[in-house]
Amino acid sequence: MAVPWGLLISTAGGIAATVVGVIAGGVVGRRSQTRQWLQESRTAAYEKFLQAFGAVEMELREAFVDRRTPAVAWGPFNAALQSMSLVASQEAMTAAERICYFIEEFTILFHGGQPSDLEELRPIHGGLYEAHLRFVNAARRSLDPTQEHLVHALGGPSAWHGVESAWDPGNGTAG
């Protein structure tokens, strides 16, 4: 009996195409799942960092205005930084490092006593405002490159006139 080579070749071709399709589908599906995981992880890490940064910045600003020693909870801030280091884009990490620089400058104002001059805070506050906006834009781009560039961010350091209005130079306390 003669072997039907045409049938054998078409069957082998069908099996090979199916195997290649399953492998390719697995690779594409895994890559898609990895991208989805990274996007979700980045979103959570960025949110956690912004929340921790907001708490630290608010406490430092309120302590400055109230002329008291700040009671900063550094644990959540450092934990948020560590979580972000696992998944953040390089641009977002660079922007977060800039925020950390200004947070450190802000805390230095309290070393050796309470700050007495509102002008000491002005460059730090301006730097924090810009660093926060830069971070928000970097985070948005890392989550979706089509996100438009923001010129103002919600939350974060308040407008400078808000800080000035809370400061009463007459008695050096909040107004």
Short mmCIF file of N, CA and C in Angstrom, two decimals:
data_model
loop_
_atom_site.label_atom_id
_atom_site.label_comp_id
_atom_site.label_asym_id
_atom_site.label_seq_id
_atom_site.Cartn_x
_atom_site.Cartn_y
_atom_site.Cartn_z
N MET A 1 0.85 -1.16 0.00
CA MET A 1 0.00 0.00 0.00
C MET A 1 0.90 1.24 0.00
N ALA A 2 0.58 2.19 -0.82
CA ALA A 2 1.38 3.40 -0.97
C ALA A 2 1.02 4.42 0.11
N VAL A 3 2.04 5.08 0.60
CA VAL A 3 1.85 6.10 1.64
C VAL A 3 1.34 7.36 0.95
N PRO A 4 0.21 7.89 1.43
CA PRO A 4 -0.31 9.14 0.83
C PRO A 4 0.49 10.34 1.35
N TRP A 5 1.59 10.65 0.65
CA TRP A 5 2.51 11.70 1.09
C TRP A 5 1.82 13.06 1.21
N GLY A 6 0.92 13.36 0.39
CA GLY A 6 0.22 14.65 0.45
C GLY A 6 -0.55 14.78 1.75
N LEU A 7 -1.23 13.71 2.14
CA LEU A 7 -2.00 13.73 3.39
C LEU A 7 -1.06 13.81 4.59
N LEU A 8 0.01 13.09 4.54
CA LEU A 8 0.98 13.09 5.62
C LEU A 8 1.64 14.46 5.79
N ILE A 9 2.00 15.08 4.68
CA ILE A 9 2.64 16.41 4.74
C ILE A 9 1.65 17.45 5.24
N SER A 10 0.42 17.43 4.78
CA SER A 10 -0.55 18.43 5.24
C SER A 10 -0.88 18.24 6.72
N THR A 11 -0.94 16.97 7.18
CA THR A 11 -1.20 16.71 8.60
C THR A 11 -0.03 17.20 9.45
N ALA A 12 1.20 16.90 9.03
CA ALA A 12 2.38 17.35 9.76
C ALA A 12 2.45 18.88 9.77
N GLY A 13 2.10 19.50 8.65
CA GLY A 13 2.09 20.97 8.57
C GLY A 13 1.06 21.56 9.53
N GLY A 14 -0.09 20.94 9.62
CA GLY A 14 -1.14 21.41 10.52
C GLY A 14 -0.72 21.30 11.98
N ILE A 15 -0.07 20.17 12.30
CA ILE A 15 0.40 19.97 13.68
C ILE A 15 1.48 21.01 14.01
N ALA A 16 2.42 21.22 13.10
CA ALA A 16 3.50 22.18 13.32
C ALA A 16 2.94 23.60 13.48
N ALA A 17 1.97 23.96 12.65
CA ALA A 17 1.37 25.29 12.75
C ALA A 17 0.65 25.47 14.08
N THR A 18 -0.01 24.42 14.54
CA THR A 18 -0.71 24.49 15.83
C THR A 18 0.28 24.67 16.97
N VAL A 19 1.37 23.90 16.95
CA VAL A 19 2.39 24.01 18.00
C VAL A 19 3.01 25.41 17.99
N VAL A 20 3.36 25.91 16.82
CA VAL A 20 3.93 27.26 16.71
C VAL A 20 2.93 28.30 17.21
N GLY A 21 1.66 28.15 16.87
CA GLY A 21 0.62 29.08 17.33
C GLY A 21 0.46 29.07 18.83
N VAL A 22 0.51 27.90 19.44
CA VAL A 22 0.38 27.81 20.91
C VAL A 22 1.58 28.46 21.58
N ILE A 23 2.77 28.20 21.07
CA ILE A 23 3.98 28.79 21.66
C ILE A 23 3.95 30.31 21.49
N ALA A 24 3.63 30.79 20.30
CA ALA A 24 3.58 32.24 20.06
C ALA A 24 2.50 32.89 20.92
N GLY A 25 1.36 32.25 21.04
CA GLY A 25 0.29 32.78 21.89
C GLY A 25 0.70 32.86 23.35
N GLY A 26 1.42 31.84 23.81
CA GLY A 26 1.91 31.85 25.18
C GLY A 26 2.89 32.97 25.43
N VAL A 27 3.80 33.20 24.48
CA VAL A 27 4.78 34.27 24.62
C VAL A 27 4.09 35.63 24.62
N VAL A 28 3.18 35.85 23.69
CA VAL A 28 2.46 37.12 23.61
C VAL A 28 1.60 37.32 24.86
N GLY A 29 0.92 36.29 25.30
CA GLY A 29 0.08 36.38 26.50
C GLY A 29 0.90 36.67 27.74
N ARG A 30 2.04 36.01 27.88
CA ARG A 30 2.91 36.23 29.04
C ARG A 30 3.46 37.65 29.02
N ARG A 31 3.85 38.13 27.85
CA ARG A 31 4.37 39.49 27.73
C ARG A 31 3.29 40.50 28.10
N SER A 32 2.08 40.26 27.66
CA SER A 32 0.96 41.15 27.98
C SER A 32 0.67 41.14 29.49
N GLN A 33 0.71 39.96 30.09
CA GLN A 33 0.49 39.86 31.54
C GLN A 33 1.58 40.58 32.31
N THR A 34 2.81 40.46 31.84
CA THR A 34 3.93 41.13 32.50
C THR A 34 3.76 42.64 32.41
N ARG A 35 3.37 43.14 31.25
CA ARG A 35 3.14 44.58 31.10
C ARG A 35 2.01 45.05 32.00
N GLN A 36 0.95 44.28 32.07
CA GLN A 36 -0.18 44.64 32.93
C GLN A 36 0.23 44.64 34.40
N TRP A 37 1.01 43.64 34.82
CA TRP A 37 1.49 43.59 36.19
C TRP A 37 2.37 44.81 36.50
N LEU A 38 3.28 45.15 35.57
CA LEU A 38 4.16 46.29 35.78
C LEU A 38 3.36 47.58 35.88
N GLN A 39 2.38 47.74 35.03
CA GLN A 39 1.54 48.95 35.06
C GLN A 39 0.81 49.06 36.40
N GLU A 40 0.21 47.98 36.84
CA GLU A 40 -0.51 47.99 38.12
C GLU A 40 0.44 48.22 39.30
N SER A 41 1.60 47.60 39.26
CA SER A 41 2.59 47.76 40.32
C SER A 41 3.13 49.18 40.37
N ARG A 42 3.40 49.75 39.19
CA ARG A 42 3.87 51.14 39.14
C ARG A 42 2.81 52.08 39.70
N THR A 43 1.58 51.89 39.28
CA THR A 43 0.50 52.75 39.76
C THR A 43 0.43 52.71 41.28
N ALA A 44 0.46 51.52 41.85
CA ALA A 44 0.38 51.37 43.31
C ALA A 44 1.60 52.00 43.99
N ALA A 45 2.78 51.80 43.44
CA ALA A 45 4.00 52.35 44.03
C ALA A 45 4.00 53.88 43.96
N TYR A 46 3.58 54.43 42.83
CA TYR A 46 3.53 55.89 42.69
C TYR A 46 2.50 56.49 43.65
N GLU A 47 1.36 55.85 43.77
CA GLU A 47 0.34 56.33 44.70
C GLU A 47 0.87 56.30 46.14
N LYS A 48 1.49 55.21 46.51
CA LYS A 48 2.03 55.06 47.86
C LYS A 48 3.09 56.13 48.14
N PHE A 49 3.96 56.38 47.16
CA PHE A 49 4.99 57.39 47.33
C PHE A 49 4.38 58.78 47.48
N LEU A 50 3.41 59.12 46.63
CA LEU A 50 2.80 60.44 46.71
C LEU A 50 2.08 60.64 48.04
N GLN A 51 1.43 59.61 48.53
CA GLN A 51 0.75 59.71 49.83
C GLN A 51 1.76 59.92 50.96
N ALA A 52 2.85 59.15 50.93
CA ALA A 52 3.87 59.27 51.97
C ALA A 52 4.57 60.62 51.88
N PHE A 53 4.87 61.07 50.68
CA PHE A 53 5.48 62.39 50.49
C PHE A 53 4.56 63.49 51.00
N GLY A 54 3.28 63.39 50.68
CA GLY A 54 2.33 64.39 51.14
C GLY A 54 2.29 64.49 52.66
N ALA A 55 2.31 63.35 53.32
CA ALA A 55 2.28 63.34 54.80
C ALA A 55 3.54 63.98 55.37
N VAL A 56 4.70 63.65 54.80
CA VAL A 56 5.97 64.21 55.29
C VAL A 56 6.01 65.72 55.04
N GLU A 57 5.67 66.12 53.85
CA GLU A 57 5.73 67.55 53.49
C GLU A 57 4.77 68.37 54.34
N MET A 58 3.56 67.85 54.55
CA MET A 58 2.58 68.57 55.38
C MET A 58 3.08 68.72 56.82
N GLU A 59 3.63 67.66 57.37
CA GLU A 59 4.12 67.72 58.75
C GLU A 59 5.28 68.71 58.87
N LEU A 60 6.20 68.69 57.94
CA LEU A 60 7.32 69.63 57.99
C LEU A 60 6.83 71.07 57.85
N ARG A 61 5.92 71.30 56.90
CA ARG A 61 5.41 72.66 56.70
C ARG A 61 4.64 73.15 57.93
N GLU A 62 3.78 72.30 58.48
CA GLU A 62 3.02 72.70 59.67
C GLU A 62 3.93 72.94 60.87
N ALA A 63 4.95 72.11 61.03
CA ALA A 63 5.90 72.31 62.13
C ALA A 63 6.66 73.61 61.94
N PHE A 64 7.01 73.93 60.71
CA PHE A 64 7.72 75.18 60.42
C PHE A 64 6.84 76.37 60.80
N VAL A 65 5.61 76.36 60.33
CA VAL A 65 4.70 77.48 60.59
C VAL A 65 4.35 77.57 62.08
N ASP A 66 4.17 76.43 62.74
CA ASP A 66 3.81 76.42 64.16
C ASP A 66 5.02 76.57 65.08
N ARG A 67 6.20 76.59 64.49
CA ARG A 67 7.46 76.69 65.26
C ARG A 67 7.58 75.60 66.31
N ARG A 68 7.48 74.38 65.83
CA ARG A 68 7.63 73.23 66.72
C ARG A 68 8.51 72.21 66.02
N THR A 69 8.94 71.25 66.78
CA THR A 69 9.74 70.16 66.22
C THR A 69 8.82 69.25 65.42
N PRO A 70 9.19 68.93 64.19
CA PRO A 70 8.33 68.05 63.39
C PRO A 70 8.32 66.63 63.94
N ALA A 71 7.18 65.98 63.79
CA ALA A 71 7.03 64.58 64.20
C ALA A 71 6.75 63.76 62.94
N VAL A 72 7.76 63.62 62.13
CA VAL A 72 7.62 62.94 60.84
C VAL A 72 7.67 61.44 61.03
N ALA A 73 6.74 60.74 60.41
CA ALA A 73 6.76 59.28 60.37
C ALA A 73 7.55 58.87 59.13
N TRP A 74 8.85 58.62 59.31
CA TRP A 74 9.72 58.32 58.17
C TRP A 74 9.52 56.92 57.61
N GLY A 75 9.00 56.01 58.42
CA GLY A 75 8.84 54.62 57.97
C GLY A 75 8.03 54.49 56.68
N PRO A 76 6.83 55.03 56.62
CA PRO A 76 6.04 54.91 55.38
C PRO A 76 6.72 55.57 54.18
N PHE A 77 7.41 56.69 54.41
CA PHE A 77 8.10 57.38 53.32
C PHE A 77 9.22 56.50 52.76
N ASN A 78 10.04 55.95 53.65
CA ASN A 78 11.13 55.07 53.20
C ASN A 78 10.61 53.78 52.58
N ALA A 79 9.54 53.23 53.13
CA ALA A 79 8.94 52.02 52.54
C ALA A 79 8.42 52.30 51.14
N ALA A 80 7.82 53.47 50.95
CA ALA A 80 7.31 53.83 49.63
C ALA A 80 8.45 53.98 48.63
N LEU A 81 9.56 54.56 49.06
CA LEU A 81 10.72 54.68 48.18
C LEU A 81 11.27 53.31 47.79
N GLN A 82 11.34 52.42 48.75
CA GLN A 82 11.87 51.09 48.47
C GLN A 82 10.95 50.33 47.52
N SER A 83 9.65 50.44 47.72
CA SER A 83 8.70 49.78 46.81
C SER A 83 8.82 50.34 45.41
N MET A 84 8.97 51.65 45.33
CA MET A 84 9.05 52.27 44.02
C MET A 84 10.32 51.88 43.28
N SER A 85 11.40 51.63 44.03
CA SER A 85 12.66 51.27 43.37
C SER A 85 12.55 49.94 42.62
N LEU A 86 11.56 49.14 42.94
CA LEU A 86 11.38 47.87 42.24
C LEU A 86 10.76 48.02 40.86
N VAL A 87 9.93 49.05 40.67
CA VAL A 87 9.13 49.11 39.44
C VAL A 87 9.16 50.45 38.71
N ALA A 88 9.63 51.51 39.32
CA ALA A 88 9.54 52.84 38.72
C ALA A 88 10.43 52.97 37.50
N SER A 89 10.02 53.84 36.60
CA SER A 89 10.87 54.17 35.46
C SER A 89 12.06 54.98 35.95
N GLN A 90 13.10 55.05 35.14
CA GLN A 90 14.29 55.82 35.51
C GLN A 90 13.93 57.29 35.69
N GLU A 91 13.09 57.81 34.84
CA GLU A 91 12.67 59.22 34.93
C GLU A 91 11.92 59.49 36.24
N ALA A 92 11.04 58.58 36.62
CA ALA A 92 10.29 58.75 37.87
C ALA A 92 11.23 58.63 39.08
N MET A 93 12.19 57.72 39.02
CA MET A 93 13.14 57.59 40.13
C MET A 93 13.99 58.85 40.27
N THR A 94 14.43 59.40 39.16
CA THR A 94 15.22 60.64 39.20
C THR A 94 14.40 61.77 39.80
N ALA A 95 13.13 61.86 39.43
CA ALA A 95 12.25 62.89 39.98
C ALA A 95 12.00 62.67 41.47
N ALA A 96 11.85 61.43 41.89
CA ALA A 96 11.66 61.12 43.32
C ALA A 96 12.91 61.47 44.11
N GLU A 97 14.09 61.23 43.54
CA GLU A 97 15.34 61.59 44.21
C GLU A 97 15.41 63.09 44.44
N ARG A 98 14.89 63.86 43.50
CA ARG A 98 14.88 65.33 43.65
C ARG A 98 13.96 65.74 44.81
N ILE A 99 12.82 65.07 44.92
CA ILE A 99 11.93 65.33 46.05
C ILE A 99 12.66 65.03 47.35
N CYS A 100 13.35 63.90 47.40
CA CYS A 100 14.09 63.52 48.61
C CYS A 100 15.15 64.55 48.97
N TYR A 101 15.80 65.11 47.97
CA TYR A 101 16.80 66.14 48.21
C TYR A 101 16.17 67.33 48.94
N PHE A 102 15.03 67.80 48.46
CA PHE A 102 14.40 68.96 49.08
C PHE A 102 13.77 68.63 50.43
N ILE A 103 13.30 67.40 50.60
CA ILE A 103 12.80 66.98 51.92
C ILE A 103 13.96 67.03 52.93
N GLU A 104 15.12 66.56 52.50
CA GLU A 104 16.29 66.61 53.39
C GLU A 104 16.67 68.05 53.70
N GLU A 105 16.66 68.92 52.71
CA GLU A 105 16.96 70.34 52.94
C GLU A 105 15.96 70.95 53.92
N PHE A 106 14.71 70.55 53.80
CA PHE A 106 13.66 71.05 54.70
C PHE A 106 13.95 70.59 56.13
N THR A 107 14.30 69.33 56.31
CA THR A 107 14.57 68.83 57.66
C THR A 107 15.80 69.50 58.27
N ILE A 108 16.77 69.86 57.44
CA ILE A 108 17.98 70.53 57.94
C ILE A 108 17.63 71.87 58.57
N LEU A 109 16.57 72.52 58.10
CA LEU A 109 16.15 73.79 58.70
C LEU A 109 15.87 73.65 60.19
N PHE A 110 15.48 72.47 60.62
CA PHE A 110 15.13 72.24 62.02
C PHE A 110 16.32 71.86 62.89
N HIS A 111 17.46 71.56 62.30
CA HIS A 111 18.62 71.16 63.08
C HIS A 111 19.14 72.37 63.87
N GLY A 112 19.35 72.17 65.13
CA GLY A 112 19.88 73.24 65.96
C GLY A 112 18.83 74.24 66.41
N GLY A 113 17.57 73.90 66.32
CA GLY A 113 16.52 74.82 66.78
C GLY A 113 15.44 75.00 65.73
N GLN A 114 14.58 75.92 66.02
CA GLN A 114 13.46 76.18 65.13
C GLN A 114 13.83 77.26 64.12
N PRO A 115 13.46 77.08 62.86
CA PRO A 115 13.72 78.13 61.87
C PRO A 115 12.95 79.39 62.25
N SER A 116 13.55 80.52 61.99
CA SER A 116 12.90 81.77 62.36
C SER A 116 12.60 82.66 61.17
N ASP A 117 13.04 82.28 60.01
CA ASP A 117 12.90 83.15 58.85
C ASP A 117 12.14 82.42 57.74
N LEU A 118 11.03 83.01 57.34
CA LEU A 118 10.23 82.43 56.27
C LEU A 118 11.02 82.35 54.97
N GLU A 119 11.94 83.26 54.76
CA GLU A 119 12.72 83.25 53.52
C GLU A 119 13.64 82.03 53.42
N GLU A 120 13.94 81.39 54.55
CA GLU A 120 14.72 80.14 54.52
C GLU A 120 13.93 79.05 53.81
N LEU A 121 12.63 79.11 53.96
CA LEU A 121 11.77 78.08 53.40
C LEU A 121 11.47 78.30 51.92
N ARG A 122 11.50 79.53 51.46
CA ARG A 122 11.07 79.84 50.09
C ARG A 122 11.78 79.00 49.02
N PRO A 123 13.12 78.92 48.97
CA PRO A 123 13.75 78.11 47.91
C PRO A 123 13.45 76.61 48.05
N ILE A 124 13.33 76.15 49.28
CA ILE A 124 13.02 74.73 49.50
C ILE A 124 11.60 74.44 49.04
N HIS A 125 10.69 75.30 49.41
CA HIS A 125 9.29 75.13 49.02
C HIS A 125 9.16 75.16 47.49
N GLY A 126 9.82 76.12 46.85
CA GLY A 126 9.78 76.19 45.39
C GLY A 126 10.36 74.94 44.75
N GLY A 127 11.47 74.46 45.31
CA GLY A 127 12.08 73.23 44.79
C GLY A 127 11.18 72.02 44.96
N LEU A 128 10.52 71.93 46.12
CA LEU A 128 9.58 70.82 46.36
C LEU A 128 8.42 70.88 45.38
N TYR A 129 7.90 72.08 45.16
CA TYR A 129 6.78 72.24 44.23
C TYR A 129 7.17 71.75 42.83
N GLU A 130 8.32 72.20 42.34
CA GLU A 130 8.79 71.80 41.01
C GLU A 130 9.11 70.31 40.95
N ALA A 131 9.74 69.78 41.99
CA ALA A 131 10.10 68.35 42.02
C ALA A 131 8.84 67.49 42.04
N HIS A 132 7.83 67.91 42.78
CA HIS A 132 6.56 67.18 42.83
C HIS A 132 5.91 67.15 41.45
N LEU A 133 5.86 68.29 40.80
CA LEU A 133 5.27 68.36 39.45
C LEU A 133 6.06 67.49 38.48
N ARG A 134 7.38 67.54 38.57
CA ARG A 134 8.22 66.70 37.69
C ARG A 134 7.95 65.22 37.93
N PHE A 135 7.81 64.84 39.21
CA PHE A 135 7.53 63.44 39.52
C PHE A 135 6.17 63.02 38.96
N VAL A 136 5.16 63.82 39.17
CA VAL A 136 3.83 63.48 38.68
C VAL A 136 3.85 63.29 37.16
N ASN A 137 4.52 64.19 36.45
CA ASN A 137 4.60 64.06 34.99
C ASN A 137 5.39 62.82 34.58
N ALA A 138 6.48 62.53 35.27
CA ALA A 138 7.28 61.33 34.95
C ALA A 138 6.48 60.07 35.21
N ALA A 139 5.76 60.05 36.32
CA ALA A 139 4.94 58.87 36.65
C ALA A 139 3.84 58.69 35.61
N ARG A 140 3.19 59.78 35.24
CA ARG A 140 2.12 59.69 34.23
C ARG A 140 2.66 59.15 32.91
N ARG A 141 3.83 59.65 32.48
CA ARG A 141 4.42 59.17 31.22
C ARG A 141 4.82 57.70 31.30
N SER A 142 5.29 57.26 32.48
CA SER A 142 5.70 55.86 32.59
C SER A 142 4.49 54.93 32.57
N LEU A 143 3.34 55.43 32.99
CA LEU A 143 2.12 54.62 32.96
C LEU A 143 1.47 54.64 31.58
N ASP A 144 1.57 55.77 30.90
CA ASP A 144 0.98 55.91 29.57
C ASP A 144 1.69 57.04 28.84
N PRO A 145 2.55 56.72 27.89
CA PRO A 145 3.32 57.76 27.20
C PRO A 145 2.47 58.81 26.48
N THR A 146 1.20 58.53 26.28
CA THR A 146 0.35 59.52 25.60
C THR A 146 -0.24 60.55 26.57
N GLN A 147 0.01 60.38 27.87
CA GLN A 147 -0.50 61.35 28.86
C GLN A 147 0.09 62.73 28.55
N GLU A 148 -0.76 63.74 28.61
CA GLU A 148 -0.26 65.08 28.35
C GLU A 148 0.52 65.60 29.56
N HIS A 149 1.40 66.54 29.30
CA HIS A 149 2.24 67.15 30.32
C HIS A 149 1.40 68.13 31.14
N LEU A 150 1.44 67.98 32.46
CA LEU A 150 0.71 68.89 33.34
C LEU A 150 1.57 70.11 33.66
N VAL A 151 0.95 71.27 33.77
CA VAL A 151 1.67 72.47 34.19
C VAL A 151 1.45 72.75 35.67
N HIS A 152 0.43 72.13 36.26
CA HIS A 152 0.15 72.22 37.69
C HIS A 152 -0.33 70.85 38.15
N ALA A 153 0.06 70.46 39.35
CA ALA A 153 -0.40 69.19 39.91
C ALA A 153 -1.30 69.48 41.10
N LEU A 154 -2.24 68.61 41.32
CA LEU A 154 -3.09 68.73 42.49
C LEU A 154 -2.38 68.08 43.67
N GLY A 155 -2.59 68.64 44.85
CA GLY A 155 -1.92 68.10 46.03
C GLY A 155 -0.48 68.54 46.07
N GLY A 156 0.27 67.97 46.97
CA GLY A 156 1.67 68.34 47.11
C GLY A 156 1.82 69.68 47.79
N PRO A 157 2.99 70.29 47.65
CA PRO A 157 3.21 71.58 48.30
C PRO A 157 2.18 72.61 47.85
N SER A 158 1.68 73.38 48.82
CA SER A 158 0.67 74.38 48.51
C SER A 158 1.31 75.57 47.80
N ALA A 159 0.47 76.44 47.29
CA ALA A 159 0.98 77.66 46.68
C ALA A 159 1.72 78.48 47.74
N TRP A 160 2.76 79.19 47.34
CA TRP A 160 3.58 79.93 48.29
C TRP A 160 2.75 80.95 49.07
N HIS A 161 1.79 81.60 48.43
CA HIS A 161 0.99 82.61 49.14
C HIS A 161 0.23 81.98 50.31
N GLY A 162 -0.09 80.69 50.22
CA GLY A 162 -0.74 79.99 51.34
C GLY A 162 0.20 79.82 52.52
N VAL A 163 1.47 79.56 52.24
CA VAL A 163 2.46 79.43 53.31
C VAL A 163 2.69 80.80 53.95
N GLU A 164 2.84 81.81 53.11
CA GLU A 164 3.06 83.17 53.62
C GLU A 164 1.91 83.65 54.49
N SER A 165 0.68 83.35 54.06
CA SER A 165 -0.48 83.85 54.81
C SER A 165 -0.60 83.18 56.18
N ALA A 166 -0.03 81.97 56.34
CA ALA A 166 -0.09 81.27 57.62
C ALA A 166 1.00 81.75 58.58
N TRP A 167 1.96 82.50 58.06
CA TRP A 167 3.10 82.94 58.86
C TRP A 167 2.83 84.36 59.36
N ASP A 168 2.91 84.56 60.65
CA ASP A 168 2.71 85.88 61.25
C ASP A 168 4.07 86.37 61.76
N PRO A 169 4.73 87.22 60.97
CA PRO A 169 6.06 87.67 61.38
C PRO A 169 6.05 88.48 62.66
N GLY A 170 4.92 89.02 63.05
CA GLY A 170 4.85 89.83 64.27
C GLY A 170 5.19 89.03 65.51
N ASN A 171 4.66 87.82 65.61
CA ASN A 171 4.96 87.02 66.80
C ASN A 171 5.62 85.68 66.46
N GLY A 172 5.89 85.48 65.16
CA GLY A 172 6.63 84.28 64.74
C GLY A 172 5.83 83.00 64.84
N THR A 173 4.51 83.08 64.84
CA THR A 173 3.70 81.87 64.89
C THR A 173 2.69 81.89 63.77
N ALA A 174 1.97 80.81 63.67
CA ALA A 174 0.93 80.73 62.66
C ALA A 174 -0.12 81.79 62.95
N GLY A 175 -0.64 82.37 61.86
CA GLY A 175 -1.59 83.47 62.00
C GLY A 175 -3.00 83.05 62.21
#
